[in-house]
Coordinates of C-alpha atoms and ligand atoms in Angstrom, one line a residue:
M1 CA 0.0 0.0 0.0
K2 CA 0.9 3.6 -0.4
I3 CA -0.9 6.9 0.0
D4 CA -2.2 7.7 -3.5
H5 CA -3.5 11.1 -2.5
L6 CA -4.9 13.3 0.2
G7 CA -8.3 14.9 -0.7
I8 CA -8.8 18.5 0.5
A9 CA -12.2 20.2 0.3
V10 CA -12.0 23.8 -0.8
R11 CA -14.5 26.5 -1.7
S12 CA -12.6 27.6 -4.8
I13 CA -9.9 25.6 -6.6
G14 CA -8.8 28.9 -8.2
D15 CA -8.1 30.4 -4.8
A16 CA -6.6 27.3 -3.4
L17 CA -4.3 26.7 -6.4
S18 CA -2.7 30.1 -6.0
F19 CA -1.7 29.1 -2.5
Y20 CA -0.6 25.5 -3.4
K21 CA 1.3 26.6 -6.4
D22 CA 2.8 29.9 -5.2
A23 CA 3.3 29.3 -1.5
L24 CA 4.1 25.6 -1.6
G25 CA 5.6 25.3 -5.1
L26 CA 3.4 22.4 -6.3
E27 CA 2.4 22.0 -9.9
L28 CA -1.0 21.3 -11.3
S29 CA -0.9 17.9 -13.2
S30 CA -4.6 17.6 -14.2
S31 CA -8.0 18.9 -13.5
E32 CA -11.4 17.5 -14.3
T33 CA -15.0 17.5 -13.2
V34 CA -16.0 14.2 -11.5
E35 CA -19.8 14.1 -11.8
D36 CA -20.0 11.0 -9.6
Q37 CA -18.6 13.0 -6.7
G38 CA -20.2 16.3 -7.7
A39 CA -16.8 18.0 -7.6
H40 CA -14.2 19.8 -9.7
V41 CA -11.0 18.1 -9.0
A42 CA -7.4 19.3 -9.4
M43 CA -4.4 17.1 -8.8
L44 CA -1.0 18.3 -7.7
P45 CA 1.8 15.7 -7.4
V46 CA 4.0 15.5 -4.3
G47 CA 6.7 12.9 -4.8
E48 CA 4.9 9.6 -5.4
S49 CA 1.7 10.9 -3.9
R50 CA -0.7 13.7 -4.8
I51 CA -2.9 16.4 -3.3
E52 CA -6.4 16.3 -4.6
L53 CA -8.3 19.6 -4.3
L54 CA -12.1 19.2 -4.4
E55 CA -14.4 22.1 -5.1
P56 CA -18.2 21.3 -5.0
V57 CA -20.1 21.8 -8.3
S58 CA -23.2 22.8 -6.3
E59 CA -24.6 23.2 -2.8
E60 CA -26.2 19.8 -2.9
T61 CA -23.0 17.8 -3.1
V62 CA -21.2 15.8 -0.4
I63 CA -18.2 18.2 -0.6
A64 CA -20.5 21.3 -0.2
R65 CA -22.1 19.7 2.9
F66 CA -18.7 18.9 4.3
I67 CA -17.5 22.5 3.9
A68 CA -20.8 23.9 5.4
K69 CA -20.4 21.7 8.4
R70 CA -16.7 21.7 9.1
G71 CA -15.2 24.3 6.8
E72 CA -12.5 23.7 4.3
G73 CA -9.9 21.1 5.1
L74 CA -8.8 17.5 4.9
H75 CA -11.6 15.4 3.4
H76 CA -10.2 12.0 2.9
V77 CA -7.0 9.9 2.7
C78 CA -6.7 7.6 -0.3
Y79 CA -4.7 4.4 -0.1
E80 CA -3.7 2.4 -3.1
V81 CA -4.3 -1.3 -2.7
D82 CA -3.4 -4.3 -4.9
D83 CA -6.4 -6.4 -4.1
M84 CA -9.6 -4.5 -3.4
E85 CA -11.6 -7.5 -2.2
A86 CA -9.0 -8.6 0.2
A87 CA -8.6 -5.0 1.6
L88 CA -12.4 -4.6 2.0
A89 CA -12.8 -8.0 3.7
R90 CA -10.1 -7.2 6.1
I91 CA -11.5 -3.7 6.9
A92 CA -15.0 -5.2 7.4
S93 CA -13.7 -7.9 9.7
R94 CA -12.3 -5.1 11.9
G95 CA -15.6 -3.1 12.0
G96 CA -15.0 -0.7 9.2
R97 CA -18.2 0.1 7.2
V98 CA -17.8 0.4 3.4
L99 CA -20.1 3.1 1.9
E100 CA -23.0 1.6 0.0
G101 CA -22.6 1.1 -3.7
Y102 CA -18.8 0.5 -3.6
P103 CA -16.5 -0.6 -4.9
R104 CA -17.2 0.9 -8.3
L105 CA -15.4 2.4 -11.2
G106 CA -14.0 5.9 -10.6
A107 CA -11.8 8.3 -12.5
E108 CA -9.3 6.8 -15.0
G109 CA -11.0 3.4 -14.9
N110 CA -9.8 2.7 -11.4
R111 CA -11.9 0.9 -8.9
V112 CA -12.6 2.9 -5.7
A113 CA -14.3 2.4 -2.4
F114 CA -14.9 4.5 0.7
V115 CA -14.9 3.6 4.4
H116 CA -17.2 5.6 6.6
P117 CA -15.2 8.0 8.9
S118 CA -17.3 7.0 12.0
T119 CA -15.7 3.5 11.7
A120 CA -12.2 4.8 10.9
H121 CA -11.4 7.1 13.7
G122 CA -12.9 10.2 12.1
V123 CA -11.2 10.2 8.7
L124 CA -13.0 9.2 5.5
I125 CA -10.8 6.5 3.8
E126 CA -10.8 6.0 0.1
L127 CA -9.3 2.9 -1.4
V128 CA -8.2 2.7 -5.0
Q129 CA -7.1 -0.2 -7.2
K130 CA -5.5 1.0 -10.3
A131 CA -6.9 -0.1 -13.7
G132 CA -3.6 -1.5 -14.7
N133 CA -3.4 -3.5 -11.4
R134 CA -6.5 -5.6 -11.7
K135 CA -6.8 -9.3 -12.1
E136 CA -10.6 -9.8 -12.0
K137 CA -13.3 -8.4 -14.1
I138 CA -15.8 -5.8 -12.7
Ligands
ZN1 ZN1 -9.9 11.1 -3.6

C-alpha cells in the first residue's frame, strides 16, 4: 500500500491553487469535473503521492455539505491497494463500514471504495485499485 492522494475540500480551486502553487511550489498535473462526486478536481503531485483539491459543483453535493459543516480542510486519505476484495474484507472484519454502492469504477478506470469515517477514527478513507493492477473483471 501507499498513499495515493490526500483529498482536501476547498470552496474555490482557483483560490486554493494560487496558494498551493505559489506558496508551496506544487504544480497542477490535471483537472477535471467528476460528476460521480459532484466536484471539480485538481491534482498536484507531491513525490509519489498527490494532493487532490475538491471544489463542490453545487450546494447539494457531499463536498459542499462537508464544507458547510466543518469548513475547508482534509476530506479523505486515499490508499492504493493491490487487491480491493482482500482489503475490504479485512476492513469489514475489523468493524469498518464500506459506503453503499462501492467498490465501483471511478476516474481513469480505477476501482474505488470509501470507508465511513465513523468507523475509521474520524477520517474518510478512500481505497483505489489502479486499472492496470486488476486481475478480476468488474
Ligand atoms: Zn480522492
